[in-house]
PDB file of C-alpha atoms in Angstrom:
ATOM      1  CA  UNK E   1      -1.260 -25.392   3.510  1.00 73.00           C
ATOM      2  CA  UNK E   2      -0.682 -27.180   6.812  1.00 69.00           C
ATOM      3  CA  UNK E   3       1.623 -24.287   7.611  1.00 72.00           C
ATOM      4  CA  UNK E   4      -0.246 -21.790   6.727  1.00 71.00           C
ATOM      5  CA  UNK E   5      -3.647 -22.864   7.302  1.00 68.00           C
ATOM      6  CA  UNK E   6      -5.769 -19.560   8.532  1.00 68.00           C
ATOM      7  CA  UNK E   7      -3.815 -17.257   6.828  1.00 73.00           C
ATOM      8  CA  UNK E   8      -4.325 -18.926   3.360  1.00 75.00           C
ATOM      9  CA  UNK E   9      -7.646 -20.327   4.465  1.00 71.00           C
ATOM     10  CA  UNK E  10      -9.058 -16.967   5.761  1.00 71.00           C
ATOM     11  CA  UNK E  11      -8.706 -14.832   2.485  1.00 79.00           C
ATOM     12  CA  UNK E  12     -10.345 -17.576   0.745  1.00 74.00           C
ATOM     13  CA  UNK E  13     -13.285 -18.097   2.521  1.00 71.00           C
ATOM     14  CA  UNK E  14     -13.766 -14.455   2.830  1.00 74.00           C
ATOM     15  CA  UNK E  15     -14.084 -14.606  -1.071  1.00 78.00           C
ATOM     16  CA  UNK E  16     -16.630 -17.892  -0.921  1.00 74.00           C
ATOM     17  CA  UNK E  17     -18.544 -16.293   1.855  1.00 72.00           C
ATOM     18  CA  UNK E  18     -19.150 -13.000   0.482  1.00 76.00           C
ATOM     19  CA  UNK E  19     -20.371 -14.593  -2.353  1.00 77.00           C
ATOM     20  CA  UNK E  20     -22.875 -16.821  -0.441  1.00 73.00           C
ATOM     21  CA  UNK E  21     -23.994 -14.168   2.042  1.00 68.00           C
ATOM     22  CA  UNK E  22     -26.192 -12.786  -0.753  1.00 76.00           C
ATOM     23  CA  UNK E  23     -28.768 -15.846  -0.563  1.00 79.00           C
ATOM     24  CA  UNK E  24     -30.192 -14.222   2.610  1.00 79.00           C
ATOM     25  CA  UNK E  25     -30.260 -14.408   6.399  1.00 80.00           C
ATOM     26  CA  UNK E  26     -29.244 -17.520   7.107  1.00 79.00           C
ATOM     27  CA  UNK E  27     -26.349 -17.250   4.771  1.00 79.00           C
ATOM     28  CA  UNK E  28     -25.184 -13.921   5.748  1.00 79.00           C
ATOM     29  CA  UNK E  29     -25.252 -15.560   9.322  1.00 78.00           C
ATOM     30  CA  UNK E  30     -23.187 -18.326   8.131  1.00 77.00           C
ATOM     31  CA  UNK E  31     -20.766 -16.004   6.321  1.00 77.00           C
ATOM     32  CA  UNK E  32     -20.528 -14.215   9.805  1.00 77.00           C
ATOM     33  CA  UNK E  33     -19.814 -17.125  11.914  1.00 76.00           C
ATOM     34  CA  UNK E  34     -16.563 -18.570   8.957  1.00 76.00           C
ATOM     35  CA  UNK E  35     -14.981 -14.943   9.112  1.00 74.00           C
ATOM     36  CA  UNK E  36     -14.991 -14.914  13.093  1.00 76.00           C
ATOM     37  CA  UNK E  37     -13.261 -18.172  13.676  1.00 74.00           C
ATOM     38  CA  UNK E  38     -10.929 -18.709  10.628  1.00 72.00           C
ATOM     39  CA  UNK E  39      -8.973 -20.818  12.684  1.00 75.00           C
ATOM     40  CA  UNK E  40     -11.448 -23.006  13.820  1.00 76.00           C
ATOM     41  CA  UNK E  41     -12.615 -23.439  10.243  1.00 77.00           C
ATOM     42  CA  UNK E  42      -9.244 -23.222   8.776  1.00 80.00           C
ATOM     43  CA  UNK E  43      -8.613 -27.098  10.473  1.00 79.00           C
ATOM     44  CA  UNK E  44     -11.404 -28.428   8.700  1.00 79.00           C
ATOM     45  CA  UNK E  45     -10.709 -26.580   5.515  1.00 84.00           C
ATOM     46  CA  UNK E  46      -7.115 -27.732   4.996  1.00 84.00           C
ATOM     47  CA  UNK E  47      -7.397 -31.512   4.834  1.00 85.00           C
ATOM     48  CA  UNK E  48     -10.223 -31.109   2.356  1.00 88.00           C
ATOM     49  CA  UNK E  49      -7.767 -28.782   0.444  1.00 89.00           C
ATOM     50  CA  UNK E  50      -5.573 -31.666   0.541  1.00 87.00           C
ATOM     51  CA  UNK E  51      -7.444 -34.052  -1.055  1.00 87.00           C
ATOM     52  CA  UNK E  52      -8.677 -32.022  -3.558  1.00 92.00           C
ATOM     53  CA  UNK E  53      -5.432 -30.820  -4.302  1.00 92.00           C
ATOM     54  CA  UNK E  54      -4.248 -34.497  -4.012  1.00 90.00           C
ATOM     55  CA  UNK E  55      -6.608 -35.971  -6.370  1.00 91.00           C
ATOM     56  CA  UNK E  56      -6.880 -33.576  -8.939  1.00 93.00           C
ATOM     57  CA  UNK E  57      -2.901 -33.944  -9.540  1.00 93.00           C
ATOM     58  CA  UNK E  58      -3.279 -37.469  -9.670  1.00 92.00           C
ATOM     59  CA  UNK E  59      -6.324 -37.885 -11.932  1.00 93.00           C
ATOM     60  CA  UNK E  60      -5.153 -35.098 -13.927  1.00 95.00           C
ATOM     61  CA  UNK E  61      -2.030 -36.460 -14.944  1.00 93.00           C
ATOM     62  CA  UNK E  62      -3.425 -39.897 -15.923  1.00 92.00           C
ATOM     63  CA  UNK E  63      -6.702 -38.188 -17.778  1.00 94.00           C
ATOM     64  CA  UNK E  64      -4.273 -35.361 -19.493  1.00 95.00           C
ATOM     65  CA  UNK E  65      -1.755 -38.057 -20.495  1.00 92.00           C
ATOM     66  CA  UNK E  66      -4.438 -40.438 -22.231  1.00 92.00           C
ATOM     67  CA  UNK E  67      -5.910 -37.140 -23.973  1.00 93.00           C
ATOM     68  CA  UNK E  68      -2.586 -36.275 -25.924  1.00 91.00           C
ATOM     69  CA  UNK E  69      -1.074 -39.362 -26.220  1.00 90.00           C
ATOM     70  CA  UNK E  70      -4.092 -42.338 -25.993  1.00 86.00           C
ATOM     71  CA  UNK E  71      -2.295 -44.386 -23.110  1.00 84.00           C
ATOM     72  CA  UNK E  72      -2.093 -43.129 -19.522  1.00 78.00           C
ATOM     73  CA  UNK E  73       0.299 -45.799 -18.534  1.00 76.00           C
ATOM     74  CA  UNK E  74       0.357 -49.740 -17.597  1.00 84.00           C
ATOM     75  CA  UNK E  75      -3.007 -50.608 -16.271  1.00 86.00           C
ATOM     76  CA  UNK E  76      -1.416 -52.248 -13.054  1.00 86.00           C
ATOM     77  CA  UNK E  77       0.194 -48.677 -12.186  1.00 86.00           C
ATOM     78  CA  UNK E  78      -2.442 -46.378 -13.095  1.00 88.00           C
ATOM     79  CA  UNK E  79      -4.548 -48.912 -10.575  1.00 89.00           C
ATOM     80  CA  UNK E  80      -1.848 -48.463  -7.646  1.00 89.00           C
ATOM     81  CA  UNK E  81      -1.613 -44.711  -8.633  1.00 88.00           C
ATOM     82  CA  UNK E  82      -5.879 -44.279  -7.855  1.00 90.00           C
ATOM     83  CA  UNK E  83      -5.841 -46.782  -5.084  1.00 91.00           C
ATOM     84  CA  UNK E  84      -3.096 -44.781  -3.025  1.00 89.00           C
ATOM     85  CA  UNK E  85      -4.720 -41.699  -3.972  1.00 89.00           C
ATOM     86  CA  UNK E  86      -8.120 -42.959  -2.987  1.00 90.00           C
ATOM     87  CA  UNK E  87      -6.796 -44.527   0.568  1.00 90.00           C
ATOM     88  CA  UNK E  88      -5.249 -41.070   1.246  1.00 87.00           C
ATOM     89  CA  UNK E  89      -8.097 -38.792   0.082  1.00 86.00           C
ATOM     90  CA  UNK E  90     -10.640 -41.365   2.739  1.00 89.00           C
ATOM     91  CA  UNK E  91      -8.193 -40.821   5.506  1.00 88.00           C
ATOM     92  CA  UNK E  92      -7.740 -36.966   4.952  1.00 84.00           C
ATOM     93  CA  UNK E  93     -12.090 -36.796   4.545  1.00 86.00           C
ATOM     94  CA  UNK E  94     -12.722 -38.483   7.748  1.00 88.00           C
ATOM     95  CA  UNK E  95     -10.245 -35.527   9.717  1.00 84.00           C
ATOM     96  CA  UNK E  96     -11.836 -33.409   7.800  1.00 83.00           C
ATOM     97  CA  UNK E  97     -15.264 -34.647   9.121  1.00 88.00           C
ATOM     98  CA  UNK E  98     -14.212 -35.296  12.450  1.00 88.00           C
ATOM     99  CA  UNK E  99     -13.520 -31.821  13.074  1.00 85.00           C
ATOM    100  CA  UNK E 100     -16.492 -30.163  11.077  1.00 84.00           C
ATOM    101  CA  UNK E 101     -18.493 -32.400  13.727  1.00 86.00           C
ATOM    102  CA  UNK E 102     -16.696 -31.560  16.243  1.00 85.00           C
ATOM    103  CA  UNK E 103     -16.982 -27.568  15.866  1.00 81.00           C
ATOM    104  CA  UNK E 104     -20.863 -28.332  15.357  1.00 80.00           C
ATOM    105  CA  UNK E 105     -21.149 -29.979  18.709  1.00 79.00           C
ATOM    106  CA  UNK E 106     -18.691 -27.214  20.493  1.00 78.00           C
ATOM    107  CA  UNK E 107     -21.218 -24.089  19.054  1.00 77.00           C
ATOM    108  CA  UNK E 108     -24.135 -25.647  21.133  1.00 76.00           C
ATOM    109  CA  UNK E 109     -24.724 -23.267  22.914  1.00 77.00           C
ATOM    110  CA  UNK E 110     -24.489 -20.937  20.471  1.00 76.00           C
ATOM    111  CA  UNK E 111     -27.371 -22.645  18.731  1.00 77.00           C
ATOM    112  CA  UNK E 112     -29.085 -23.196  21.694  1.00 76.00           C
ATOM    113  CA  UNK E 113     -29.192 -19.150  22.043  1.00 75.00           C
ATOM    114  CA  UNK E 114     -30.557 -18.687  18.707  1.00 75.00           C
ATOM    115  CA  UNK E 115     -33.251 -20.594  19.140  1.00 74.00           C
ATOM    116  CA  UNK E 116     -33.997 -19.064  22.684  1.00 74.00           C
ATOM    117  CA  UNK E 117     -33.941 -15.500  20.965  1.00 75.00           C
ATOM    118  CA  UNK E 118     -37.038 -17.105  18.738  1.00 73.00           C
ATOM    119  CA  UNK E 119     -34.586 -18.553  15.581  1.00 73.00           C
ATOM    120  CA  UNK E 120     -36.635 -20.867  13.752  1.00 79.00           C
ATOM    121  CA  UNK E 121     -35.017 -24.601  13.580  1.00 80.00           C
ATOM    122  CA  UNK E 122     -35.119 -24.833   9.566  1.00 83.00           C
ATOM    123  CA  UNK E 123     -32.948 -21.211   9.847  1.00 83.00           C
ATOM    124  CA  UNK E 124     -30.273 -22.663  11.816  1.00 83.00           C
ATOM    125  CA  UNK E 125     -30.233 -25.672   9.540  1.00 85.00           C
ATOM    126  CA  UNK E 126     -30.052 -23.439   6.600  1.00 86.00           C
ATOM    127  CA  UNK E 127     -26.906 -21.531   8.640  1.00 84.00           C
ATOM    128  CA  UNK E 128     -25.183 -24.484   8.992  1.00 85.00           C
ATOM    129  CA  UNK E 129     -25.641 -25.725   5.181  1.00 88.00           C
ATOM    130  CA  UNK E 130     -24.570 -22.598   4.164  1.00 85.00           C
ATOM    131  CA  UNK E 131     -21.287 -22.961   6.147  1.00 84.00           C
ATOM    132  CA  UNK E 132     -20.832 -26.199   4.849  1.00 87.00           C
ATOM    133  CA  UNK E 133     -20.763 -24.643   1.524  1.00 86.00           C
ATOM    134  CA  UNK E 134     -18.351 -22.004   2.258  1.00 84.00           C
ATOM    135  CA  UNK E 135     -15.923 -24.824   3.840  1.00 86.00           C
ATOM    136  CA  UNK E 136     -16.446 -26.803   0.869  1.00 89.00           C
ATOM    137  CA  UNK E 137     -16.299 -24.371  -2.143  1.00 87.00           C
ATOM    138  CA  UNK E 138     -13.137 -22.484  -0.006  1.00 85.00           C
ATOM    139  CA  UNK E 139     -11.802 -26.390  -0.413  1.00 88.00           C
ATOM    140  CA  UNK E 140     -12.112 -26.630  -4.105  1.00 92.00           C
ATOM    141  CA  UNK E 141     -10.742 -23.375  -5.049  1.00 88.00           C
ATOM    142  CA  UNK E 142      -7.721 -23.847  -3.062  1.00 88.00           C
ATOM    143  CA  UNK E 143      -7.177 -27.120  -3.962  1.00 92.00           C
ATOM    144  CA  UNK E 144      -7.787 -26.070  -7.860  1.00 94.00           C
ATOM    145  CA  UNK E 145      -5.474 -23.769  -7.145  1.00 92.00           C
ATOM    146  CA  UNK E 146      -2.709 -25.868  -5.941  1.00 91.00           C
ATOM    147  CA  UNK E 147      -3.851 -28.376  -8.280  1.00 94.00           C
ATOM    148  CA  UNK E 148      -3.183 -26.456 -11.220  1.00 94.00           C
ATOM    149  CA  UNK E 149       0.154 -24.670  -9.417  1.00 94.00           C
ATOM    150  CA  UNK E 150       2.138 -28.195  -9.291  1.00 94.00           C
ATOM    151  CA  UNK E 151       0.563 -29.290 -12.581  1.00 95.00           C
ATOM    152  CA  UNK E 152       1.727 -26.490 -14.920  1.00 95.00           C
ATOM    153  CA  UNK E 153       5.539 -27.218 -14.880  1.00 95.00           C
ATOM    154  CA  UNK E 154       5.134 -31.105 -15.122  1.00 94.00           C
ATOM    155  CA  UNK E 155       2.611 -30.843 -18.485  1.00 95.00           C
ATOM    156  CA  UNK E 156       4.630 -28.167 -20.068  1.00 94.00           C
ATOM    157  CA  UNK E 157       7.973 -30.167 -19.952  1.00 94.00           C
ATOM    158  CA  UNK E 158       6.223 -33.531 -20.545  1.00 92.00           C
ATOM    159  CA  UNK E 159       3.643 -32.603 -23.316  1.00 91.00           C
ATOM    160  CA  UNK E 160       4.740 -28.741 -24.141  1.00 91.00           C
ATOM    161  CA  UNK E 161       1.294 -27.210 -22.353  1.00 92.00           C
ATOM    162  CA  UNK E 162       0.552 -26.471 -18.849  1.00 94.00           C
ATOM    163  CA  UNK E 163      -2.932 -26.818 -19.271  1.00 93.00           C
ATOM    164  CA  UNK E 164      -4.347 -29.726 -17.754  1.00 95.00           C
ATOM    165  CA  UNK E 165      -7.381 -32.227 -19.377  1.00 95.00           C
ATOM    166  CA  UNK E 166      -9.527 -33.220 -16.704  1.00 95.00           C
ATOM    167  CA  UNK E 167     -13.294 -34.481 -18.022  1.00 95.00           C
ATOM    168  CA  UNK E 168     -16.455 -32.613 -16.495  1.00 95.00           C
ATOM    169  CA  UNK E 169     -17.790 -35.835 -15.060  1.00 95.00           C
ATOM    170  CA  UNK E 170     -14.633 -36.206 -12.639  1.00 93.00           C
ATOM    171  CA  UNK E 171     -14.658 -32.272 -11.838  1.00 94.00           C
ATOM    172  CA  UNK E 172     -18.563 -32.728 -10.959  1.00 95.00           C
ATOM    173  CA  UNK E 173     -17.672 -35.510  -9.141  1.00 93.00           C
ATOM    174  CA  UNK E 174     -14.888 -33.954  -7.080  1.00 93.00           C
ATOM    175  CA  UNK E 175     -17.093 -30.969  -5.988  1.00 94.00           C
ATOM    176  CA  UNK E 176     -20.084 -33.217  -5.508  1.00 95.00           C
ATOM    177  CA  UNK E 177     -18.704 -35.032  -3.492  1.00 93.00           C
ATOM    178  CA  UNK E 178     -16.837 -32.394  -1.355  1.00 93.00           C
ATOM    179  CA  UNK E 179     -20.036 -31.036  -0.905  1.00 93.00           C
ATOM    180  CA  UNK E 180     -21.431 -33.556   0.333  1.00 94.00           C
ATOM    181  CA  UNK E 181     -19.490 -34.608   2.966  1.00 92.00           C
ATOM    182  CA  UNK E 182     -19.421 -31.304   4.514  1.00 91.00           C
ATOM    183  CA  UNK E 183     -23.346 -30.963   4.212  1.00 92.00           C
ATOM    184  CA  UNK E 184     -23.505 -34.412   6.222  1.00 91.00           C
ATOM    185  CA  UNK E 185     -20.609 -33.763   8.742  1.00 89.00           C
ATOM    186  CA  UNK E 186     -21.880 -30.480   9.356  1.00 87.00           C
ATOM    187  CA  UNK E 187     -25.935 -31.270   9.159  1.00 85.00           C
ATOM    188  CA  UNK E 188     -25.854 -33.962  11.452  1.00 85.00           C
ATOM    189  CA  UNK E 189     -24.580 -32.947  14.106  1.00 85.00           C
ATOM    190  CA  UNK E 190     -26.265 -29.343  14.284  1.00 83.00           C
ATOM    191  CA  UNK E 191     -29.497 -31.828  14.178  1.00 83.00           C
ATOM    192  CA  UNK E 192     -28.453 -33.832  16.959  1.00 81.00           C
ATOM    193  CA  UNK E 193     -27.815 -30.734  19.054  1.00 77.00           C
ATOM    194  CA  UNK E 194     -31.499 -29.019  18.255  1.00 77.00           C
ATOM    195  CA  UNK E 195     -32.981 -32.726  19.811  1.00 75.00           C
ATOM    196  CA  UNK E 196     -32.118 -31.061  23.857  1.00 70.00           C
ATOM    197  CA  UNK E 197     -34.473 -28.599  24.686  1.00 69.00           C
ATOM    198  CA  UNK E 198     -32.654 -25.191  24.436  1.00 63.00           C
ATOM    199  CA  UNK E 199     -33.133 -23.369  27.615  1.00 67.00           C
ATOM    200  CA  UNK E 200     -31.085 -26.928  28.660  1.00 66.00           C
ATOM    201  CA  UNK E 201     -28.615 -26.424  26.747  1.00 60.00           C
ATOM    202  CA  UNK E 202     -27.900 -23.039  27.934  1.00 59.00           C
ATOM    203  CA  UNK E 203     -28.182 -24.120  31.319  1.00 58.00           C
ATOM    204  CA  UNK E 204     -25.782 -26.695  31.457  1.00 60.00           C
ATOM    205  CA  UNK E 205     -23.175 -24.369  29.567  1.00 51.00           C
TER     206      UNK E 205
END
């Protein structure tokens, strides 16, 4: 993924976005703005792929163990094993953030255009949700993906299926929580931008 980023990352959001571009304007507008910088997006994108990809292995292997056999390991292991996991998934989330503010703060001006040409404020906020969507279901999908990829192989030798058990509640709370912190590192700032007066903003750009 980090060597591939935009080329993975592109083809996949195209596939998330055209999906959400059917929820009108704003959406289309957000599918729009993903497909012309992939590489922008791409940066923000492949942490989050990381972590989901990350996790999932490492959750899935405990929850799928303890589902055919009844023991997922020593407690003191299976502690260290979520701890790392959890300490590397935080570290990967705030780059992740980081740069979905960042690309928010860059596209000022942009914004600041839009709502010169007569935009209304709760569009652009629906734009940029919808973005944060398409960086965060693009996320999941890949890291599902690569999730399931390095899984396959290690339950098939070790319990004669590839097919992982991972319960709903920690799948909802994977996504949920993906979502959210894209929502909020992409929200914010696009908030914090629309507080200048616009004609300002274009000014001093």
């Amino acid at each position: 993924m980090g060597l591939l980023g935009p080329r993975i990352v592109g083809p996949a959001a195209r596939l998330v976005s055209t999906l959400v571009g059917r929820f009108g304007p704003s959406a289309r507008l957000a599918m729009l703005n993903v497909r012309s910088e992939p590489r922008r997006f791409s940066a923000a994108v492949v942490p989050l792929v990381l972590v989901v990809g990350f996790g999932l292995t490492k959750i899935a292997l405990h929850t799928t163990a303890e589902h055919r056999t009844g023991s997922p390991g020593s407690p003191g292991e299976v502690w260290l094993d979520y701890a790392g996991t959890a300490l590397y998934a935080g570290f990967a989330a705030i780059a992740a953030a980081n740069t979905l503010c960042m690309i928010s703060f860059e596209r000022r001006r942009d914004i600041a255009l839009l709502r010169v040409i007569g935009t209304q404020t709760r569009q652009i906020r629906a734009m940029a949700a919808w973005e944060a969507v398409v960086v965060a279901g693009t996320a999941l999908l890949l890291g599902a993906a690569i999730a399931l990829g390095t899984l396959a192989p290690i339950l098939d030798t070790a319990f004669g299926s590839p097919v992982p058990y991972v319960p709903w509640t920690v799948l909802a709370g994977i996504g949920a929580g993906t979502l959210l912190l894209t929502l909020s590192a992409t929200g914010l700032p696009v908030r914090a931008v629309m507080r200048r007066r616009a004609i300002t903003v274009v000014g001093a750009a």
